[in-house]
XYZ file of C-alpha atoms in Angstrom:
565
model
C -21.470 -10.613 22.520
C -19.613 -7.749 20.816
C -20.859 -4.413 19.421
C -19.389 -6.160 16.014
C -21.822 -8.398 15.913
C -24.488 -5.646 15.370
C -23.464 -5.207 11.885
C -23.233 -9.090 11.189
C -25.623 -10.152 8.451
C -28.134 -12.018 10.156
C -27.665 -16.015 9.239
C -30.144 -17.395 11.362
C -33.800 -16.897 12.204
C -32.731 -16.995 15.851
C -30.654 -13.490 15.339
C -34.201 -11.451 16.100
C -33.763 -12.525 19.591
C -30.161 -12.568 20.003
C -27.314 -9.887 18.228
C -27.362 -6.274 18.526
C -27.020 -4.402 21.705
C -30.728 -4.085 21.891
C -30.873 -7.472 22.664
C -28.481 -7.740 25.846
C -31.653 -7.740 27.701
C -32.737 -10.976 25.542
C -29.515 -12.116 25.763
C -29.537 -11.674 30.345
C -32.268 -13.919 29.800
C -31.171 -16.508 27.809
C -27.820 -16.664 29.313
C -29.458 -17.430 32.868
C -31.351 -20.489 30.620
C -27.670 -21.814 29.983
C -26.955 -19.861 27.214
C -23.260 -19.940 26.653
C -20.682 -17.216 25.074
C -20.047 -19.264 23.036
C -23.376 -20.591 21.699
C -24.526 -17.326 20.339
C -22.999 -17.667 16.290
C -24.800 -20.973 16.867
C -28.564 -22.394 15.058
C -31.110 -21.782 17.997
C -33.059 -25.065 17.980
C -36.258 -26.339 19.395
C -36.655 -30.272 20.958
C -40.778 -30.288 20.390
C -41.290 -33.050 23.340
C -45.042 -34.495 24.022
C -43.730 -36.584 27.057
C -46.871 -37.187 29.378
C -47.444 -40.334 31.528
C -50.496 -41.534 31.109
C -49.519 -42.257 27.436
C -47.469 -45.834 26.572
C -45.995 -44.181 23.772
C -44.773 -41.240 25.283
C -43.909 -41.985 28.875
C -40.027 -42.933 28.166
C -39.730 -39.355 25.687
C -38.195 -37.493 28.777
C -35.143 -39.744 28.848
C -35.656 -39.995 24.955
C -35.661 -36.250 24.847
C -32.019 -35.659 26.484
C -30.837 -38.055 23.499
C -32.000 -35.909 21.237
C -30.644 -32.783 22.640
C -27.373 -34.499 23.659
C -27.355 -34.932 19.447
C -28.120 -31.568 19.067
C -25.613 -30.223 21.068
C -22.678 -32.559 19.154
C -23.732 -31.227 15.974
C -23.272 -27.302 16.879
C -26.569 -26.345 17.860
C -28.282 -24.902 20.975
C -31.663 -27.109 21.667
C -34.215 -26.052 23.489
C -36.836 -28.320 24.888
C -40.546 -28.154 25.394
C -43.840 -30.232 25.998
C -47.234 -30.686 24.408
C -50.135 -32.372 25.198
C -51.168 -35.587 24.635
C -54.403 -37.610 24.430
C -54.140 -41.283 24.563
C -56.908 -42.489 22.489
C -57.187 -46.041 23.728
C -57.648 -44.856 27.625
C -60.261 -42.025 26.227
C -62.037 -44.700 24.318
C -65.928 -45.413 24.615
C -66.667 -42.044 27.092
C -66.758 -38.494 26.967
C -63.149 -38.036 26.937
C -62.870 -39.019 23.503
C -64.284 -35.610 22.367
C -61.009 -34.169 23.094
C -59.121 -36.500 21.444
C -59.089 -34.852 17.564
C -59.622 -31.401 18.933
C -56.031 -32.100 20.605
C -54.325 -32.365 17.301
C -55.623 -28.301 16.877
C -54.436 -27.628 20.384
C -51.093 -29.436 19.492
C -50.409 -27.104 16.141
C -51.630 -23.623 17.791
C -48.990 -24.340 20.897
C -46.091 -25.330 18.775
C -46.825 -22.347 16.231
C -46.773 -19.795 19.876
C -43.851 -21.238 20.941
C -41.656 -21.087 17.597
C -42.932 -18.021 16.414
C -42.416 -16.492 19.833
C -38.758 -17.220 20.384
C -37.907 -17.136 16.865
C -36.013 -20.532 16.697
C -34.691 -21.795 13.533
C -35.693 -25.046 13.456
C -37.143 -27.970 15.192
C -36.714 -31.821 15.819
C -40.452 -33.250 16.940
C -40.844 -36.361 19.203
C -44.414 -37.303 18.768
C -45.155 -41.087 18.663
C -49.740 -41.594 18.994
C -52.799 -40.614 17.843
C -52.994 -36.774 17.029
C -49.635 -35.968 18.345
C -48.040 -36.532 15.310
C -50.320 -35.052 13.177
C -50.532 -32.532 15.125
C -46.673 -31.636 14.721
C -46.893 -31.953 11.270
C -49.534 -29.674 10.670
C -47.228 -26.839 12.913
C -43.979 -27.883 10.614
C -46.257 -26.991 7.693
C -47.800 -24.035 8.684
C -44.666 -22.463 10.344
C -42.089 -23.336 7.767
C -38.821 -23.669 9.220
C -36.277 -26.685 8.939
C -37.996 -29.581 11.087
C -36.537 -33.414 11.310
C -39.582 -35.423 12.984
C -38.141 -38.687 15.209
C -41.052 -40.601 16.866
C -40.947 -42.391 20.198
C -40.749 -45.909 17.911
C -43.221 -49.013 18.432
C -44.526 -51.165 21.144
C -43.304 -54.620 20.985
C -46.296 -56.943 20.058
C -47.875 -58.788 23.416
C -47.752 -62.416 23.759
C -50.081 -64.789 25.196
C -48.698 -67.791 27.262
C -49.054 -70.266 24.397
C -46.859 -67.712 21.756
C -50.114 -65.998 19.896
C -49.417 -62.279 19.343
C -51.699 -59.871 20.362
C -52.498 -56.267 20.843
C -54.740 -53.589 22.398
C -57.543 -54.828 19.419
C -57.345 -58.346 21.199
C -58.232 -56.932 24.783
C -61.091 -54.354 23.300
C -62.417 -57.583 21.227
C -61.882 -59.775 24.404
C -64.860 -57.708 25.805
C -67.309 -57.811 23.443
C -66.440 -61.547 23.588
C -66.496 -61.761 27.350
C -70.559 -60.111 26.933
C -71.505 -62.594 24.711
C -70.500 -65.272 26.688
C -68.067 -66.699 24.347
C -64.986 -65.850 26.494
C -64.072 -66.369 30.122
C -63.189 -63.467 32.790
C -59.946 -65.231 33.402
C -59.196 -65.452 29.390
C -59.758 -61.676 29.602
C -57.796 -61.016 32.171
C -54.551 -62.626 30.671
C -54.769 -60.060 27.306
C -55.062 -57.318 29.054
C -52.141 -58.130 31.062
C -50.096 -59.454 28.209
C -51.458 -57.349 25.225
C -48.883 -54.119 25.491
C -45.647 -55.359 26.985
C -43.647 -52.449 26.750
C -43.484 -48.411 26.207
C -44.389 -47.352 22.205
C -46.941 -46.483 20.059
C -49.238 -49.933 20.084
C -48.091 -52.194 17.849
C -50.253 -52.633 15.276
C -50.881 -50.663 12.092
C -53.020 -48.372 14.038
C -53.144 -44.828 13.890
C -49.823 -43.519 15.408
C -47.693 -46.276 13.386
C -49.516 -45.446 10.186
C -48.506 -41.936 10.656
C -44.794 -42.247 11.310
C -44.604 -44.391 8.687
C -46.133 -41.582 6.522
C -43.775 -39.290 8.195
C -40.944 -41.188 6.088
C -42.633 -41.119 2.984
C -43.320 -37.085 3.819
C -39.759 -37.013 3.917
C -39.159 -35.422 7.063
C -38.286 -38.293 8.799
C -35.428 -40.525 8.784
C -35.300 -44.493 7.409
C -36.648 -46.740 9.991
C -38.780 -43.999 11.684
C -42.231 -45.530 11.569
C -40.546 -49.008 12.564
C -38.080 -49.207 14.790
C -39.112 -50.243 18.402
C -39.217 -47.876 21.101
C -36.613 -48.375 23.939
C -33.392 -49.910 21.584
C -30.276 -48.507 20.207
C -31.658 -48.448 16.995
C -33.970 -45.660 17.422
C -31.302 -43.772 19.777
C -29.051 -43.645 16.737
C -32.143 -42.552 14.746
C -32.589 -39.642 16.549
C -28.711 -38.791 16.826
C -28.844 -38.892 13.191
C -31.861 -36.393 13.241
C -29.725 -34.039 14.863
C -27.311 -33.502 11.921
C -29.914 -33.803 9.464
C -31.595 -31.065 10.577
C -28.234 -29.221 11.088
C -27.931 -29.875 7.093
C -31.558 -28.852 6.448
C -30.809 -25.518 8.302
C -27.448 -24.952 6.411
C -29.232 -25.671 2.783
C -32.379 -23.641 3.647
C -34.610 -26.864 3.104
C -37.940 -25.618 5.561
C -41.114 -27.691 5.585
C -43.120 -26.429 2.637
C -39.800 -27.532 0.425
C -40.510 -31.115 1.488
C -44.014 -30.905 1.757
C -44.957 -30.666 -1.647
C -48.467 -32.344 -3.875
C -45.833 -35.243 -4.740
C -44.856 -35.872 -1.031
C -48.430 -36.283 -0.062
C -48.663 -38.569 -2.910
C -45.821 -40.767 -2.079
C -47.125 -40.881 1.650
C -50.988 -42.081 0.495
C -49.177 -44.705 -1.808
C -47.324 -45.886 1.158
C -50.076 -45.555 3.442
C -52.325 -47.960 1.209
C -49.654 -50.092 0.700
C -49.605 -50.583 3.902
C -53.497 -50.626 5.019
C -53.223 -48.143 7.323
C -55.642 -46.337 9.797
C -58.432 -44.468 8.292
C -57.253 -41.611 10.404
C -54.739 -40.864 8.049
C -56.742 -39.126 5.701
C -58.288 -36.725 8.215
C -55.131 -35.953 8.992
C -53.819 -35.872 5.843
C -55.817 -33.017 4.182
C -55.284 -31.100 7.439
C -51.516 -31.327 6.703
C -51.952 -30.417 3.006
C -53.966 -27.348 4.042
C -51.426 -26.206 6.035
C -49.133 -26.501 3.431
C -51.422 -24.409 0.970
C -50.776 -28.027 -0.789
C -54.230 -28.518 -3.065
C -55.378 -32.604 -2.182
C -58.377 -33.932 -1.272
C -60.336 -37.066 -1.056
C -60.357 -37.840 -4.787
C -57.101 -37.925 -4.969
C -56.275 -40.483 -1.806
C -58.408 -42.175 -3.588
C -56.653 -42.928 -6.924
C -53.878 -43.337 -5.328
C -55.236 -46.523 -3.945
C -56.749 -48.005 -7.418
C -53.338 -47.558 -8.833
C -51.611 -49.288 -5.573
C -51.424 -52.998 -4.251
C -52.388 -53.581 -0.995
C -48.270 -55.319 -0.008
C -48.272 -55.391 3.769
C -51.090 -56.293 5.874
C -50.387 -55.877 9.618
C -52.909 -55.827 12.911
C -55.189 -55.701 13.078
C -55.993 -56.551 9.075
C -53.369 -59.630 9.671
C -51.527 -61.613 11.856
C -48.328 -59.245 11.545
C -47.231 -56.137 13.764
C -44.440 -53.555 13.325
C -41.790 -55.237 14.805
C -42.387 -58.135 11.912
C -42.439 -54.621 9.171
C -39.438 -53.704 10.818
C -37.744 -57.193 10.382
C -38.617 -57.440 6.822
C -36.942 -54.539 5.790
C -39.089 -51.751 7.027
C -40.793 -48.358 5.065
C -37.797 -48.167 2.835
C -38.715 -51.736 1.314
C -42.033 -51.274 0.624
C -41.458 -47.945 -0.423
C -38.745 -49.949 -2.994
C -41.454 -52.138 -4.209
C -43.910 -49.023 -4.868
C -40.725 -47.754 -6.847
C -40.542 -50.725 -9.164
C -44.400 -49.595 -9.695
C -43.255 -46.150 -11.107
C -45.481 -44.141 -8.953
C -43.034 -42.299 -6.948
C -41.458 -39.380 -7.065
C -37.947 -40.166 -6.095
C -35.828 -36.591 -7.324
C -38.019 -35.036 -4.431
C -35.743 -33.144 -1.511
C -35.943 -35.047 1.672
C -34.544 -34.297 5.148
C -31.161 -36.250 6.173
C -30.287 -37.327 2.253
C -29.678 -36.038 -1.405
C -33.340 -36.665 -2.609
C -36.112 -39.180 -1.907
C -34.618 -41.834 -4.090
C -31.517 -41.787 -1.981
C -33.502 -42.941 0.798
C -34.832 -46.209 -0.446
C -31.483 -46.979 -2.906
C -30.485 -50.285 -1.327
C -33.531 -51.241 0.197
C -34.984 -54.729 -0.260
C -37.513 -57.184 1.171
C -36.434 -59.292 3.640
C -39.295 -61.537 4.345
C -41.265 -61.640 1.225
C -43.991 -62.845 3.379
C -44.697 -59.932 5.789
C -44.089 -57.257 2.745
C -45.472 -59.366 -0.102
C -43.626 -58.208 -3.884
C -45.615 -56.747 -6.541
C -46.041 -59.887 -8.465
C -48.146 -61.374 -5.146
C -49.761 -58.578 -3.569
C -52.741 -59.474 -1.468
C -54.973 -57.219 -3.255
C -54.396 -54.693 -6.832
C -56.058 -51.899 -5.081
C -54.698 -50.201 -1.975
C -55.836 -50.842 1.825
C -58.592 -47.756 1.580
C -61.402 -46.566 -0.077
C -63.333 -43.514 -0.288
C -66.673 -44.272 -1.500
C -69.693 -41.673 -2.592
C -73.287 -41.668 -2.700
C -76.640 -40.155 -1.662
C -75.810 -41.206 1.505
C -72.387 -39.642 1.502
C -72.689 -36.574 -1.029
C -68.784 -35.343 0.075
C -67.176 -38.906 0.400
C -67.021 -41.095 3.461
C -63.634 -43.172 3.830
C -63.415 -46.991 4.368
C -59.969 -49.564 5.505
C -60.578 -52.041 2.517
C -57.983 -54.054 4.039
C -59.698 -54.812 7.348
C -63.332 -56.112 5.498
C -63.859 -59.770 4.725
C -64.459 -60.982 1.048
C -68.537 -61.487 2.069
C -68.743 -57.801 3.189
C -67.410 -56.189 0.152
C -70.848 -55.899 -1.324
C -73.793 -55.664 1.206
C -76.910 -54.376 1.579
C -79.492 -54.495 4.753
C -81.656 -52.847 6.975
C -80.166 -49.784 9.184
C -80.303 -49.879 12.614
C -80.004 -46.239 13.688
C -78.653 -44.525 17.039
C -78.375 -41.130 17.369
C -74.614 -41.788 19.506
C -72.461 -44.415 20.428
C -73.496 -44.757 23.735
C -76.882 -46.042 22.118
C -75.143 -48.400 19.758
C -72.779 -49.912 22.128
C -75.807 -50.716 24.788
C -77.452 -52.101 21.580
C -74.498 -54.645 20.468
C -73.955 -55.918 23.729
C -77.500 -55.954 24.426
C -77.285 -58.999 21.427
C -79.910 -56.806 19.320
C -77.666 -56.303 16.364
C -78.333 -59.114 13.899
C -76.431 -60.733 11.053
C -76.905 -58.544 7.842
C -77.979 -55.341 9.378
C -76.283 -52.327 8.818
C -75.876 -50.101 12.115
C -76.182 -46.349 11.927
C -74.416 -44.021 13.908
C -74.712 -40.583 13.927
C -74.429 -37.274 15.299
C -70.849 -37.531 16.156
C -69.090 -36.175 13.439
C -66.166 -33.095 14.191
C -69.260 -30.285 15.244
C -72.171 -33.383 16.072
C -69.955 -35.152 18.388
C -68.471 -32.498 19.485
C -65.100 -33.915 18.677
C -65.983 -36.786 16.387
C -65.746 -39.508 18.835
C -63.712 -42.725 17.552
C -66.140 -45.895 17.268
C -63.725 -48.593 18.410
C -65.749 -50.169 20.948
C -69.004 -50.372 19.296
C -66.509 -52.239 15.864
C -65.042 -54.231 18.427
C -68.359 -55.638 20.030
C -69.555 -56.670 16.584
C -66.258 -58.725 15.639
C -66.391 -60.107 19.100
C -69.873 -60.856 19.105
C -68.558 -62.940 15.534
C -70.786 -60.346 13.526
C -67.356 -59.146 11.419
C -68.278 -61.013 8.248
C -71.820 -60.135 8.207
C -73.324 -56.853 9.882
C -71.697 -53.488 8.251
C -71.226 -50.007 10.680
C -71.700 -46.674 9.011
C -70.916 -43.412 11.244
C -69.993 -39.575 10.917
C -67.485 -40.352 13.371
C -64.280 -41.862 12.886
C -62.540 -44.804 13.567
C -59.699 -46.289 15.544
C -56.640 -47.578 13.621
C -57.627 -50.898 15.650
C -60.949 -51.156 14.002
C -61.706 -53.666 11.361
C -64.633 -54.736 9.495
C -67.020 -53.036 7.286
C -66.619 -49.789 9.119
C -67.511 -46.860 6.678
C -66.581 -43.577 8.288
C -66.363 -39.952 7.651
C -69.666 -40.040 6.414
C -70.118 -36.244 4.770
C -71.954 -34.131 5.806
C -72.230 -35.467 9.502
C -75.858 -35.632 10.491
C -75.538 -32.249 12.825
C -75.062 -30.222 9.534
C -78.076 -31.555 7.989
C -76.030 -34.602 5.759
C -78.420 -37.057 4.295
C -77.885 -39.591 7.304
C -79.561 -37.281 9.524
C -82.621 -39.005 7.437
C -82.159 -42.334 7.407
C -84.803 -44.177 9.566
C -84.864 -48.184 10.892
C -85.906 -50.322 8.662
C -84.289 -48.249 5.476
C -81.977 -50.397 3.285
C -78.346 -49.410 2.514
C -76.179 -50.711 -0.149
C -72.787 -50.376 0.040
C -70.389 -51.358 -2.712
C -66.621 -51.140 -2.233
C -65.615 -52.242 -5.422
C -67.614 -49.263 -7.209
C -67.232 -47.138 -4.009
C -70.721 -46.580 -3.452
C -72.801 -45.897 -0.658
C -76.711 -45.462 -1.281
C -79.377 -45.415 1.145
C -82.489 -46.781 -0.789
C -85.274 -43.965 -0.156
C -86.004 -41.467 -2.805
C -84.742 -38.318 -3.543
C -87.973 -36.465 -2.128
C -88.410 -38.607 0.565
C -85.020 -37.717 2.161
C -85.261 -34.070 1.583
C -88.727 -33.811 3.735
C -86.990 -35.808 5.945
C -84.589 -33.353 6.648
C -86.931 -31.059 6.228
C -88.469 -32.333 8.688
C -85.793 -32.456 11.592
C -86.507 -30.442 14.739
C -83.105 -28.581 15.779
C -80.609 -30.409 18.385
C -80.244 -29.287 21.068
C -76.410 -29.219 22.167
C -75.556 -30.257 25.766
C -72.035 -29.631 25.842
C -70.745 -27.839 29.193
C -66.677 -27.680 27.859
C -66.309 -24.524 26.676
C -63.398 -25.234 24.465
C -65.538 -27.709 22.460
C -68.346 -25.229 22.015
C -65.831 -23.604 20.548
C -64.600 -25.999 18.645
C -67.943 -27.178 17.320
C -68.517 -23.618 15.918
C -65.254 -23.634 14.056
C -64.551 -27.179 12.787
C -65.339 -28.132 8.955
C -66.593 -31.440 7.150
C -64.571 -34.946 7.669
C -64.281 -33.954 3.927
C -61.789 -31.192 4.667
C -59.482 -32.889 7.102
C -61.801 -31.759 10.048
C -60.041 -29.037 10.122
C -61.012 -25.639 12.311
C -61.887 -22.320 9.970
C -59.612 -19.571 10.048
């Protein structure tokens, strides 16, 4: 590099670490990284990998990864690779590993932040593809600001069971529960779980890491076909070599996260997100995003946004579709085209890889009017979630309409409480849990948990145990995207910060209405408050360190579980 160059106007971000003469010894560095002479007028680019193997959906991103950088390369740019971690959420499900699962998506944002902000790179192409990867990413995009194209890892093919029916992880988890109560044999089992993922890829329902990089799209830092496409074809190889040059273009016209994630983004990304029915986990993660944006959302308005939205697409494990089937019938951009018919987008909205939002969804169309449904035959008026209030819930506790049958809409019963799901699981499969009770779990919210432990198995033992249509689950934890039933979540405030269900006894009767988005638990006023008045302290047997932590930090479900500053 020339002594000229010291008086260059500085054009990229990058420059900190790389013009002037007191940078040669920057520069040694770099060029013994594979820094060329010729690379240094070029962007300085980071390839945010989360590659691990334990993980379906990530364990092809190495080769995945040198596509992506190949892509950079062609376009002019200088990537530069690096790894997060990754929890998988299915094999952390129903033990103590799952408290690290949402914690991960803070760990996730923190490492990407040190590694930007340390090498002063000017922008960034993320590979996530599950569970609090990609939320993780997008909370770092928001908070760092810098040009960032997001390509996930794409979708696990659906599995198939010798006689054609399609299946996924929900099946084998269900299987279980089904195998306990004696309604299923050990040899039935045994064929879904060899048969229910088939292939590398997020799993392929509408769980949590599909609903997310379909709401990547919709953010607008993704490209068409993102949340869809299948892992392991062409398709999404192009996808990512077209990431490449949109970011290229993003870092030319100065377009950094906070541009494209603005109030009407998040907007457009809940109205697809409804539309579609998607995980419950998308509004934790959604107000985490929004914070990090300094973007001013919260549960109200998620919330409107699905009274004023039809429920069009209803995949796994709400219906018999999966992604691949999405994908076929025309993908995000179709649905998205319907919800623009509806007027509720914002379509003049900048967008990575294209001329605004509305450019992105121009000549899309359904293609199978019976996996995305048209707005004359939607299979509900309201959106896929609901977040419903209530003594019971004071802040708001969040609900996947989509996934509860007609019966369970409107229910009220006696609560069955357990302080944990290791109580509540030993219950269901115990056969305790009866037709029209409503089971309590608590004390494993974000700080109760610590971690805020995802209920999947204990939702899955009470569809497979054929309680679905008639027993409701109400928690302070969270749910799985695979969950369905009446599983109210998110209850606020959890029970370890003194919330209302702290109180609730066996025996007590809870109403829950969907349609008015209520939740009430039928004791008085008084009575509740010398409850809690009444609580001796809880003691907190928690050896990790990090969640200590963690449990000190995090705030309310309400908030995006987010940790305080």
């Amino acid at each position: 590099m020339s002594h000229d160059d010291e008086t260059t106007k500085t054009k990229h971000r990058s420059d900190a670490i790389k013009r002037g003469t007191e940078r040669a010894p920057h520069r040694a560095l770099l060029r013994a990284t594979g820094v060329k002479e010729e690379d240094w007028g070029k962007p300085f680019v980071a390839v945010v990998n989360s590659y691990v193997d334990i993980v379906p959906g990530h364990v092809h991103l190495q080769q995945f990864g040198r596509v992506v950088k190949e892509a950079i390369r062609a376009a002019g740019m200088v990537p530069f690779e690096f790894n997060t971690i990754g929890v998988d959420d299915g094999i952390a499900m129903g033990h103590s590993g799952m408290r690290y699962s949402l914690p991960s998506r803070e760990l996730i944002a923190d490492c990407v932040e040190t590694m930007i902000e340390a090498h002063q790179l000017d922008g960034m192409i993320c590979i996530p593809n599950c569970d609090k990867i990609t939320p993780g990413m997008l909370m770092a995009a928001a908070r760092l600001d810098v040009p960032t194209v997001f390509v996930s890892g794409g979708a696990m093919r659906a599995g198939r069971t010798p006689d054609g029916e399609a299946i996924n992880l929900a099946t084998v988890f269900e299987g279980v529960a089904q195998l306990k109560a004696g309604k299923t044999s050990l040899q039935r089992l045994q064929m879904l779980e060899e048969s229910a993922c088939p292939s590398c890829g997020s799993c392929s329902g509408m769980f949590t890491a599909n609903s997310m990089n379909c709401m990547s799209e919709a953010l607008g830092l993704a490209l068409p076909f993102n949340g869809s496409a299948l892992a392991g074809t062409d398709e999404r190889n192009d996808i990512a070599k077209r990431a490449a040059f949109a970011l290229k273009d993003a870092i030319e016209r100065g377009l950094t996260a906070r541009k494209v994630l603005t109030l009407e983004a998040f907007d457009d990304a809940f109205a697809l997100d409804v539309a579609m029915g998607g995980s419950t986990n998308t509004v934790l993660h959604g107000l985490a995003i929004a914070r990090e944006a300094d973007v001013d959302f919260d549960l109200a308005r998620i919330d409107a946004i699905s009274k004023r939205v039809p429920y069009l697409c209803k995949v796994a494990p709400s219906g018999k579709f999966h992604m691949e089937d999405v994908h076929r019938a025309g993908g995000v951009p179709a649905i998205l085209s319907e919800l623009r018919r509806l007027g509720v987008l914002h379509l003049d909205r900048p967008v990575v890889g294209a001329s605004s939002f509305g450019a992105t969804i121009e000549s899309a169309k359904i293609l199978d009017t019976e996996v995305i449904r048209p707005l004359e035959n939607p299979y509900t008026k309201q959106g896929g979630l609901a977040v419903l209030y209530g003594n019971l819930a004071p802040e708001g506790s969040v609900v996947k309409t989509g996934g509860i049958e007609p019966s369970m809409r409107k229910h009220e019963g006696p609560a069955r409480v357990f302080d944990g799901h290791d109580e509540a699981i030993a219950a269901i499969h115990a056969g305790e849990i009866v037709a029209g009770d409503v089971v309590v779990i608590r004390y494993e919210g974000p700080a109760g948990g610590p971690g805020m432990r995802e209920q999947l198995e204990p939702t899955s033992a009470i569809s497979g145990r054929g309680l679905g249509g008639s027993v409701a689950l109400i928690t302070d934890g969270r749910f799985s995207g695979a969950t369905r039933g009446a599983c109210i979540g998110h209850v606020a405030p959890e029970a370890a910060a003194g919330g209302p269900i702290a109180a609730v006894r066996d025996g007590d009767r809870i109403a829950i209405d969907v349609e008015a988005r209520t939740i009430e638990l039928k004791v008085d006023a008084a009575e509740i408050a010398a409850r809690l008045r009444a609580l001796a302290p809880r003691e907190k047997n928690v050896s990790s360190r990090w969640l200590r932590r963690y449990a000190k930090l995090v705030q309310s479900a309400s908030r995006g579980a987010v940790m305080g500053d």
